Amino acid sequence: MNWHVFQLFDGYFLFDTPSNSLFRIDEPTYAVLAARELGDDGQGPELDPAVRREVEEELAELEKQGYLLKEDPFIANPGIELKPHLKALCLHLAHDCQLRCRYCFAGGGAYAGDRSLMTPEVGRAAVDLLVAGSGEKDQLEIDFFGGEPLLNRTLLYELVAYGEDRAKQAGKRLHFTLTTNTLELDREVLDFLRAHRMGLVLSLDGRREINDRMRGKDTHDRIVDRILTVVKDYPELTYYVRGTYTKYNLDFGEDVRHLYELGIRAISVEPVVCSPELPYAIGLADLPRIRAEYHRLAAYWWERYLAGDPFLFFHFKVDLEKGPCLPKRLLGCGAGFDYLAVTPQGELYPCHQFVGEAPYRLGDVFHGIQVPAIRERFRRARLYEKEGCAGCWARYYCSGGCHANAFFANGDILKPDRLACELLKMRLECGLGLKAMQMEREQATA
């Protein structure tokens, strides 16, 4: 499907996929298009003949202008061939953590292996690998990850200095991001992050009872103190607070509200990824309730926007002017191709979620890619190669979804996880609807 109609609050909207265009439509037009989207080739809903004629004329005009296409204009010839150049690395500075979060895919930070810290030799070799393998790319990125990367803070300091120097020598720019549970986040670290303009991802699940149930007793208050130091004293830092919702808090909008009321204005709350047998796992049966919660959260976002104090909710952010670039549309995150994870021992994996999966070990930082077939498989795992993606209206905003989600759900990176797909579409509808409402209000008050 190359377009999609949906309702948010009392409004009706049409999203045209290839053009990344959004239209507010009336209820009769919505009814006609909704019937078509469901495969009704007949007359669809009962409408007054004059109203139906007006709807059909408007739709014919849209088609004349190049919208509502029956065929995807990119599918026959996507028109891009990416070169095997590295863009980013996820450096696992520590396979250890002070917390033992119940849902942790890394098994408490150790990734089912030994608890270990990355050595300077491995870290420098990783930076060298990125710079040497980046080819024509001049904007590079390193994400410091774990476990808890600040358990190895001395190496973090060293690698930032080393990376900046190596990038400068090569005529490139290197940006750094740190993901942390905040328990080792003090002013020394924050001053360093500010000096080097590093991005910051801070982990907190929301309300005290929700956070502490999954992340450990009394962790909420300890983490909040550190996050508020960032918010209040380091406004130059680009940050967002990332939480996880599970079956235990399908009212996760309340967790977003809690974070907002603490003073936090950049928030992401993600669905848990875990075995479906676990008691806190989310399943397809939960989708109606989750949809209602996303709509409730959208209403709260709109309320805060009208009050003049909006916040960034990561999954509601939509860019209709530029939208995803073509490489992003086709390759998504680039895991396994231009983005790799590096373990403390220097092993290379497609991303942090594949770490420890022996069949997906590509090589190491000292010898480079030793199993090019794995990288080629990820290079070819493009949007149009994934099962069911070519006909999905949301395809250019998920690019086939997370390879790891697909692998752990279906054993194949080319078979997207249906649950993840449905959640993405729910969030995207909310984001698109809010964007349209925001643009209309700004135009009205200009």
Short mmCIF file of C-alpha atoms in Angstrom, two decimals:
data_model
loop_
_atom_site.label_atom_id
_atom_site.label_comp_id
_atom_site.label_asym_id
_atom_site.label_seq_id
_atom_site.Cartn_x
_atom_site.Cartn_y
_atom_site.Cartn_z
CA MET A 1 0.00 0.00 0.00
CA ASN A 2 1.40 3.37 -1.05
CA TRP A 3 -0.84 5.40 1.22
CA HIS A 4 -2.70 5.07 4.51
CA VAL A 5 -5.67 6.72 6.21
CA PHE A 6 -6.10 6.98 9.96
CA GLN A 7 -7.90 8.87 12.68
CA LEU A 8 -6.40 10.75 15.61
CA PHE A 9 -8.77 12.35 18.12
CA ASP A 10 -11.51 13.92 15.98
CA GLY A 11 -9.36 14.34 12.88
CA TYR A 12 -8.96 12.22 9.74
CA PHE A 13 -5.68 12.03 7.84
CA LEU A 14 -4.21 10.64 4.63
CA PHE A 15 -0.51 9.82 4.48
CA ASP A 16 1.04 9.34 1.04
CA THR A 17 4.07 7.07 1.45
CA PRO A 18 6.35 7.74 -1.59
CA SER A 19 6.00 11.53 -1.34
CA ASN A 20 6.06 11.64 2.49
CA SER A 21 3.00 13.92 2.28
CA LEU A 22 0.22 14.29 4.82
CA PHE A 23 -3.30 15.60 4.24
CA ARG A 24 -6.17 16.31 6.59
CA ILE A 25 -9.32 14.87 5.02
CA ASP A 26 -13.01 14.88 5.89
CA GLU A 27 -14.97 11.93 7.20
CA PRO A 28 -16.56 10.88 3.86
CA THR A 29 -13.15 10.85 2.15
CA TYR A 30 -11.75 8.85 5.04
CA ALA A 31 -14.58 6.35 4.76
CA VAL A 32 -14.06 5.84 1.03
CA LEU A 33 -10.29 5.46 1.33
CA ALA A 34 -10.52 3.23 4.40
CA ALA A 35 -12.73 0.86 2.42
CA ARG A 36 -10.23 0.84 -0.44
CA GLU A 37 -7.34 0.22 1.94
CA LEU A 38 -9.17 -2.81 3.28
CA GLY A 39 -9.57 -4.14 -0.26
CA ASP A 40 -13.18 -3.15 -0.87
CA ASP A 41 -13.33 -2.56 -4.62
CA GLY A 42 -17.05 -1.87 -4.53
CA GLN A 43 -18.83 1.31 -3.57
CA GLY A 44 -17.71 1.22 0.03
CA PRO A 45 -19.81 3.15 2.55
CA GLU A 46 -23.25 4.54 1.83
CA LEU A 47 -22.91 8.22 0.95
CA ASP A 48 -25.13 10.89 -0.51
CA PRO A 49 -24.54 10.81 -4.30
CA ALA A 50 -23.41 14.45 -4.36
CA VAL A 51 -20.97 13.85 -1.51
CA ARG A 52 -19.60 10.73 -3.18
CA ARG A 53 -19.15 12.61 -6.46
CA GLU A 54 -17.23 15.35 -4.67
CA VAL A 55 -15.02 12.80 -2.91
CA GLU A 56 -14.23 10.96 -6.12
CA GLU A 57 -13.39 14.21 -7.90
CA GLU A 58 -10.99 15.22 -5.11
CA LEU A 59 -9.32 11.81 -5.14
CA ALA A 60 -8.98 11.92 -8.92
CA GLU A 61 -7.26 15.29 -8.60
CA LEU A 62 -4.83 13.87 -6.02
CA GLU A 63 -4.03 10.99 -8.38
CA LYS A 64 -3.48 13.47 -11.20
CA GLN A 65 -0.96 15.30 -9.00
CA GLY A 66 0.98 12.08 -8.42
CA TYR A 67 -0.45 10.90 -5.09
CA LEU A 68 -2.26 7.63 -4.26
CA LEU A 69 -0.01 5.67 -6.61
CA LYS A 70 -0.83 2.04 -7.29
CA GLU A 71 2.83 1.12 -7.83
CA ASP A 72 5.87 1.95 -5.68
CA PRO A 73 8.13 4.23 -7.78
CA PHE A 74 11.27 2.94 -6.02
CA ILE A 75 10.69 -0.81 -6.02
CA ALA A 76 11.86 -1.53 -9.57
CA ASN A 77 15.02 0.55 -9.27
CA PRO A 78 15.91 1.88 -5.81
CA GLY A 79 18.75 3.76 -7.49
CA ILE A 80 21.41 3.35 -4.85
CA GLU A 81 24.37 1.07 -4.28
CA LEU A 82 26.08 1.59 -0.95
CA LYS A 83 29.82 1.22 -0.59
CA PRO A 84 31.18 -0.98 2.23
CA HIS A 85 32.39 1.92 4.34
CA LEU A 86 32.03 2.05 8.12
CA LYS A 87 30.06 4.88 9.65
CA ALA A 88 29.72 4.01 13.34
CA LEU A 89 30.84 1.65 16.08
CA CYS A 90 29.19 0.69 19.36
CA LEU A 91 32.06 0.19 21.80
CA HIS A 92 31.25 -2.06 24.76
CA LEU A 93 33.61 -0.52 27.28
CA ALA A 94 32.33 -2.81 30.02
CA HIS A 95 30.59 -6.16 30.07
CA ASP A 96 29.56 -5.52 33.64
CA CYS A 97 26.94 -3.44 35.39
CA GLN A 98 25.96 -2.40 38.93
CA LEU A 99 22.32 -3.24 38.17
CA ARG A 100 20.63 -6.52 37.34
CA CYS A 101 17.57 -5.30 35.43
CA ARG A 102 15.12 -8.17 35.01
CA TYR A 103 14.56 -7.52 31.30
CA CYS A 104 18.24 -6.95 30.39
CA PHE A 105 19.02 -8.65 27.08
CA ALA A 106 22.69 -8.57 28.10
CA GLY A 107 22.19 -10.81 31.14
CA GLY A 108 23.13 -8.15 33.67
CA GLY A 109 25.75 -6.65 31.38
CA ALA A 110 27.94 -9.72 30.82
CA TYR A 111 26.23 -10.92 27.60
CA ALA A 112 26.33 -14.52 28.87
CA GLY A 113 30.13 -14.36 29.09
CA ASP A 114 32.80 -13.18 31.47
CA ARG A 115 32.44 -9.85 33.22
CA SER A 116 35.20 -7.81 31.66
CA LEU A 117 36.40 -4.34 30.72
CA MET A 118 37.77 -3.24 27.36
CA THR A 119 41.51 -2.63 27.27
CA PRO A 120 43.17 0.45 25.74
CA GLU A 121 44.70 -1.75 23.02
CA VAL A 122 41.28 -2.97 21.91
CA GLY A 123 39.76 0.51 22.11
CA ARG A 124 42.45 2.16 20.03
CA ALA A 125 42.33 -0.64 17.47
CA ALA A 126 38.57 -0.13 17.20
CA VAL A 127 39.00 3.60 16.54
CA ASP A 128 41.68 2.81 13.93
CA LEU A 129 39.35 0.30 12.27
CA LEU A 130 36.54 2.87 12.04
CA VAL A 131 38.69 5.64 10.60
CA ALA A 132 40.52 3.37 8.17
CA GLY A 133 37.32 1.65 7.05
CA SER A 134 35.20 4.80 6.66
CA GLY A 135 36.21 5.46 3.05
CA GLU A 136 34.46 8.55 1.71
CA LYS A 137 32.37 9.10 4.85
CA ASP A 138 33.51 12.15 6.78
CA GLN A 139 30.95 12.14 9.63
CA LEU A 140 31.61 9.22 11.98
CA GLU A 141 30.15 8.13 15.30
CA ILE A 142 31.14 6.08 18.32
CA ASP A 143 28.54 5.01 20.89
CA PHE A 144 29.96 4.08 24.30
CA PHE A 145 27.86 1.23 25.61
CA GLY A 146 27.85 -1.71 28.03
CA GLY A 147 26.92 -3.08 30.50
CA GLU A 148 27.71 0.18 32.17
CA PRO A 149 30.45 1.99 30.20
CA LEU A 150 31.34 4.34 33.06
CA LEU A 151 32.79 1.40 34.95
CA ASN A 152 35.62 1.97 32.49
CA ARG A 153 35.61 5.76 32.49
CA THR A 154 39.39 6.18 32.19
CA LEU A 155 39.30 4.38 28.85
CA LEU A 156 36.35 6.50 27.74
CA TYR A 157 38.42 9.65 28.33
CA GLU A 158 41.39 8.15 26.50
CA LEU A 159 39.40 7.01 23.48
CA VAL A 160 37.65 10.33 23.02
CA ALA A 161 41.01 12.10 22.87
CA TYR A 162 42.50 9.40 20.66
CA GLY A 163 39.45 9.34 18.37
CA GLU A 164 39.34 13.09 17.93
CA ASP A 165 43.00 13.13 17.03
CA ARG A 166 42.73 10.24 14.55
CA ALA A 167 39.65 11.74 12.92
CA LYS A 168 41.31 15.14 12.56
CA GLN A 169 44.35 13.56 10.93
CA ALA A 170 42.06 11.86 8.43
CA GLY A 171 40.02 15.00 7.71
CA LYS A 172 36.91 13.62 9.36
CA ARG A 173 34.63 14.50 12.28
CA LEU A 174 33.87 12.01 15.05
CA HIS A 175 30.82 12.38 17.28
CA PHE A 176 30.43 10.46 20.56
CA THR A 177 27.38 9.27 22.50
CA LEU A 178 27.28 7.71 25.97
CA THR A 179 24.50 5.40 27.21
CA THR A 180 24.53 5.10 30.99
CA ASN A 181 22.45 3.98 33.96
CA THR A 182 23.79 7.19 35.62
CA LEU A 183 25.07 5.54 38.81
CA GLU A 184 28.66 6.59 37.99
CA LEU A 185 27.61 9.86 36.37
CA ASP A 186 29.23 12.67 38.37
CA ARG A 187 30.25 16.24 37.58
CA GLU A 188 33.69 15.16 36.42
CA VAL A 189 32.11 13.03 33.71
CA LEU A 190 29.51 15.66 32.86
CA ASP A 191 32.15 18.36 32.50
CA PHE A 192 34.04 16.06 30.16
CA LEU A 193 30.90 15.32 28.10
CA ARG A 194 30.14 19.01 27.80
CA ALA A 195 33.70 19.85 26.77
CA HIS A 196 33.54 17.28 23.96
CA ARG A 197 29.89 17.93 22.97
CA MET A 198 28.91 14.33 23.53
CA GLY A 199 25.34 13.02 23.34
CA LEU A 200 23.86 11.34 26.40
CA VAL A 201 21.28 8.57 26.81
CA LEU A 202 20.06 8.16 30.40
CA SER A 203 18.19 5.05 31.56
CA LEU A 204 15.09 5.37 33.74
CA ASP A 205 11.78 3.58 33.32
CA GLY A 206 9.43 6.15 34.85
CA ARG A 207 7.48 6.00 38.09
CA ARG A 208 9.29 4.78 41.20
CA GLU A 209 7.30 1.57 41.58
CA ILE A 210 7.65 0.71 37.87
CA ASN A 211 11.35 1.47 37.67
CA ASP A 212 12.31 -0.27 40.91
CA ARG A 213 10.32 -3.40 40.10
CA MET A 214 12.47 -4.08 37.04
CA ARG A 215 15.72 -2.24 37.75
CA GLY A 216 16.19 -2.74 41.48
CA LYS A 217 14.99 -1.35 44.79
CA ASP A 218 15.65 2.35 45.41
CA THR A 219 17.26 2.85 42.00
CA HIS A 220 14.63 5.38 40.91
CA ASP A 221 15.61 8.05 43.42
CA ARG A 222 19.34 7.55 42.89
CA ILE A 223 18.96 7.85 39.13
CA VAL A 224 16.56 10.80 39.23
CA ASP A 225 19.01 12.89 41.26
CA ARG A 226 21.68 12.43 38.61
CA ILE A 227 19.34 13.04 35.68
CA LEU A 228 18.10 16.28 37.21
CA THR A 229 21.69 17.43 37.58
CA VAL A 230 22.04 17.03 33.82
CA VAL A 231 18.74 18.82 33.10
CA LYS A 232 19.32 21.74 35.46
CA ASP A 233 23.08 22.28 35.39
CA TYR A 234 24.16 21.08 31.94
CA PRO A 235 21.62 22.53 29.48
CA GLU A 236 24.25 22.45 26.70
CA LEU A 237 24.20 18.64 26.67
CA THR A 238 21.97 16.89 24.17
CA TYR A 239 20.27 14.11 26.10
CA TYR A 240 17.21 11.97 26.25
CA VAL A 241 15.88 9.71 28.96
CA ARG A 242 15.17 6.20 27.75
CA GLY A 243 12.76 3.88 29.54
CA THR A 244 11.35 0.43 28.88
CA TYR A 245 7.71 -0.53 29.28
CA THR A 246 6.54 -4.08 29.89
CA LYS A 247 3.26 -5.88 30.46
CA TYR A 248 3.46 -4.56 34.03
CA ASN A 249 3.02 -0.94 32.89
CA LEU A 250 0.88 -0.83 29.77
CA ASP A 251 -0.19 2.55 31.14
CA PHE A 252 3.29 3.80 30.22
CA GLY A 253 1.87 7.20 29.38
CA GLU A 254 1.84 7.77 33.13
CA ASP A 255 5.57 7.08 33.18
CA VAL A 256 6.10 9.70 30.48
CA ARG A 257 3.98 12.13 32.49
CA HIS A 258 6.07 11.36 35.58
CA LEU A 259 9.31 12.09 33.70
CA TYR A 260 7.85 15.30 32.32
CA GLU A 261 6.74 16.49 35.75
CA LEU A 262 10.29 15.90 37.01
CA GLY A 263 11.43 18.48 34.45
CA ILE A 264 12.64 16.12 31.73
CA ARG A 265 11.86 17.29 28.17
CA ALA A 266 13.43 14.60 25.96
CA ILE A 267 11.92 11.16 26.48
CA SER A 268 11.84 7.76 24.83
CA VAL A 269 9.89 4.83 26.25
CA GLU A 270 10.45 1.60 24.33
CA PRO A 271 8.62 -1.75 24.42
CA VAL A 272 10.50 -4.56 26.14
CA VAL A 273 12.25 -7.10 23.91
CA CYS A 274 12.32 -10.51 25.56
CA SER A 275 11.16 -14.11 25.32
CA PRO A 276 7.35 -14.30 24.94
CA GLU A 277 7.23 -16.85 27.79
CA LEU A 278 8.35 -14.32 30.39
CA PRO A 279 5.58 -12.87 32.60
CA TYR A 280 6.38 -9.27 31.68
CA ALA A 281 6.49 -9.91 27.90
CA ILE A 282 4.19 -7.94 25.60
CA GLY A 283 2.10 -9.93 23.14
CA LEU A 284 -0.25 -9.33 20.22
CA ALA A 285 -3.22 -9.55 22.59
CA ASP A 286 -1.97 -6.37 24.29
CA LEU A 287 -2.09 -4.27 21.11
CA PRO A 288 -5.57 -2.73 21.61
CA ARG A 289 -4.63 -1.49 25.05
CA ILE A 290 -1.26 -0.22 23.83
CA ARG A 291 -2.93 1.62 20.94
CA ALA A 292 -5.26 3.35 23.37
CA GLU A 293 -2.30 4.28 25.56
CA TYR A 294 -0.37 5.81 22.65
CA HIS A 295 -3.45 7.90 21.83
CA ARG A 296 -3.69 8.97 25.46
CA LEU A 297 -0.02 9.91 25.39
CA ALA A 298 -0.56 11.86 22.16
CA ALA A 299 -3.34 13.80 23.88
CA TYR A 300 -0.99 14.62 26.74
CA TRP A 301 1.70 15.77 24.29
CA TRP A 302 -0.83 18.03 22.58
CA GLU A 303 -1.95 19.44 25.92
CA ARG A 304 1.65 20.34 26.80
CA TYR A 305 2.21 21.81 23.34
CA LEU A 306 -0.83 24.08 23.66
CA ALA A 307 0.40 25.12 27.10
CA GLY A 308 3.62 26.35 25.50
CA ASP A 309 5.90 23.79 27.15
CA PRO A 310 6.15 20.80 24.78
CA PHE A 311 8.53 17.88 25.11
CA LEU A 312 10.28 15.60 22.69
CA PHE A 313 8.84 12.11 22.64
CA PHE A 314 11.27 10.22 20.47
CA HIS A 315 8.70 8.05 18.65
CA PHE A 316 6.35 10.92 17.85
CA LYS A 317 9.02 12.97 16.08
CA VAL A 318 8.30 13.14 12.34
CA ASP A 319 9.98 15.18 9.60
CA LEU A 320 7.65 15.79 6.65
CA GLU A 321 9.94 18.21 4.83
CA LYS A 322 13.04 16.05 4.50
CA GLY A 323 11.98 12.70 5.89
CA PRO A 324 14.29 9.69 5.84
CA CYS A 325 16.99 9.90 3.16
CA LEU A 326 17.03 7.15 0.54
CA PRO A 327 19.92 5.14 2.09
CA LYS A 328 18.13 5.26 5.45
CA ARG A 329 14.90 4.16 3.82
CA LEU A 330 16.55 1.15 2.25
CA LEU A 331 19.04 0.07 4.92
CA GLY A 332 17.56 1.32 8.18
CA CYS A 333 20.11 1.47 10.98
CA GLY A 334 22.86 -0.14 8.89
CA ALA A 335 23.66 -2.76 11.54
CA GLY A 336 26.06 -5.37 10.26
CA PHE A 337 27.07 -3.22 7.31
CA ASP A 338 28.20 0.31 8.20
CA TYR A 339 27.52 -0.03 11.94
CA LEU A 340 29.19 -2.67 14.13
CA ALA A 341 29.43 -3.50 17.84
CA VAL A 342 32.79 -4.17 19.50
CA THR A 343 33.09 -6.36 22.61
CA PRO A 344 35.70 -5.80 25.36
CA GLN A 345 37.78 -8.54 23.70
CA GLY A 346 37.58 -6.75 20.33
CA GLU A 347 35.10 -9.08 18.62
CA LEU A 348 32.87 -7.56 15.94
CA TYR A 349 29.10 -8.18 15.79
CA PRO A 350 26.33 -6.57 13.72
CA CYS A 351 25.01 -4.65 16.75
CA HIS A 352 24.86 -4.85 20.54
CA GLN A 353 21.88 -7.22 20.49
CA PHE A 354 23.77 -9.80 18.43
CA VAL A 355 26.76 -9.85 20.79
CA GLY A 356 27.41 -13.41 21.95
CA GLU A 357 25.58 -14.97 18.98
CA ALA A 358 28.54 -16.93 17.58
CA PRO A 359 27.16 -17.36 14.02
CA TYR A 360 27.09 -13.55 13.72
CA ARG A 361 30.68 -12.86 14.75
CA LEU A 362 32.21 -10.98 11.81
CA GLY A 363 35.82 -10.77 12.99
CA ASP A 364 37.76 -8.56 15.39
CA VAL A 365 39.33 -5.12 15.55
CA PHE A 366 42.84 -6.44 14.96
CA HIS A 367 42.06 -8.39 11.79
CA GLY A 368 38.96 -6.60 10.52
CA ILE A 369 36.04 -8.37 8.80
CA GLN A 370 36.96 -12.05 8.63
CA VAL A 371 33.53 -13.36 7.56
CA PRO A 372 32.46 -11.00 4.76
CA ALA A 373 29.45 -13.21 4.00
CA ILE A 374 27.79 -12.00 7.20
CA ARG A 375 28.31 -8.37 6.26
CA GLU A 376 27.01 -9.06 2.77
CA ARG A 377 23.92 -10.70 4.23
CA PHE A 378 23.17 -7.56 6.23
CA ARG A 379 23.92 -5.35 3.25
CA ARG A 380 21.32 -7.24 1.28
CA ALA A 381 18.78 -7.16 4.12
CA ARG A 382 17.20 -4.10 2.62
CA LEU A 383 13.65 -2.93 2.88
CA TYR A 384 12.45 -4.62 -0.32
CA GLU A 385 14.09 -7.93 0.61
CA LYS A 386 12.18 -8.24 3.87
CA GLU A 387 9.02 -10.28 4.09
CA GLY A 388 5.89 -8.15 3.78
CA CYS A 389 7.66 -4.79 3.82
CA ALA A 390 7.25 -3.72 0.19
CA GLY A 391 3.50 -3.32 0.69
CA CYS A 392 3.55 -1.61 4.07
CA TRP A 393 2.57 2.06 4.20
CA ALA A 394 5.07 2.76 7.03
CA ARG A 395 8.03 1.18 5.26
CA TYR A 396 10.15 4.31 4.87
CA TYR A 397 10.01 5.10 8.58
CA CYS A 398 11.13 1.67 9.80
CA SER A 399 13.07 0.44 6.74
CA GLY A 400 12.12 -3.13 7.48
CA GLY A 401 12.50 -2.89 11.23
CA CYS A 402 15.18 -4.07 13.61
CA HIS A 403 17.28 -6.97 12.32
CA ALA A 404 17.76 -8.26 15.87
CA ASN A 405 14.04 -8.17 16.64
CA ALA A 406 13.40 -10.18 13.49
CA PHE A 407 16.12 -12.69 14.32
CA PHE A 408 15.04 -13.29 17.91
CA ALA A 409 11.33 -13.42 17.01
CA ASN A 410 11.54 -15.51 13.83
CA GLY A 411 15.10 -16.78 13.50
CA ASP A 412 15.63 -14.79 10.30
CA ILE A 413 16.68 -11.15 9.84
CA LEU A 414 14.47 -11.03 6.72
CA LYS A 415 11.25 -11.87 8.62
CA PRO A 416 10.23 -8.80 10.64
CA ASP A 417 8.71 -9.17 14.08
CA ARG A 418 4.97 -8.58 13.66
CA LEU A 419 4.58 -7.13 17.15
CA ALA A 420 7.32 -4.57 16.52
CA CYS A 421 5.71 -3.67 13.18
CA GLU A 422 2.32 -3.01 14.74
CA LEU A 423 3.82 -0.88 17.51
CA LEU A 424 5.77 1.18 15.00
CA LYS A 425 2.64 1.92 12.98
CA MET A 426 0.71 2.95 16.08
CA ARG A 427 3.41 5.41 17.09
CA LEU A 428 3.79 6.74 13.57
CA GLU A 429 0.08 7.47 13.23
CA CYS A 430 0.24 9.51 16.44
CA GLY A 431 3.37 11.33 15.32
CA LEU A 432 1.93 12.16 11.90
CA GLY A 433 -1.38 13.35 13.33
CA LEU A 434 0.32 15.55 15.90
CA LYS A 435 2.63 16.97 13.24
CA ALA A 436 -0.32 17.91 11.06
CA MET A 437 -2.12 19.56 13.97
CA GLN A 438 1.02 21.44 14.96
CA MET A 439 1.61 22.71 11.42
CA GLU A 440 -2.01 23.84 11.13
CA ARG A 441 -1.84 25.75 14.40
CA GLU A 442 1.45 27.42 13.50
CA GLN A 443 0.05 28.49 10.13
CA ALA A 444 -3.10 29.85 11.78
CA THR A 445 -1.14 31.92 14.29
CA ALA A 446 1.57 33.12 11.88
#
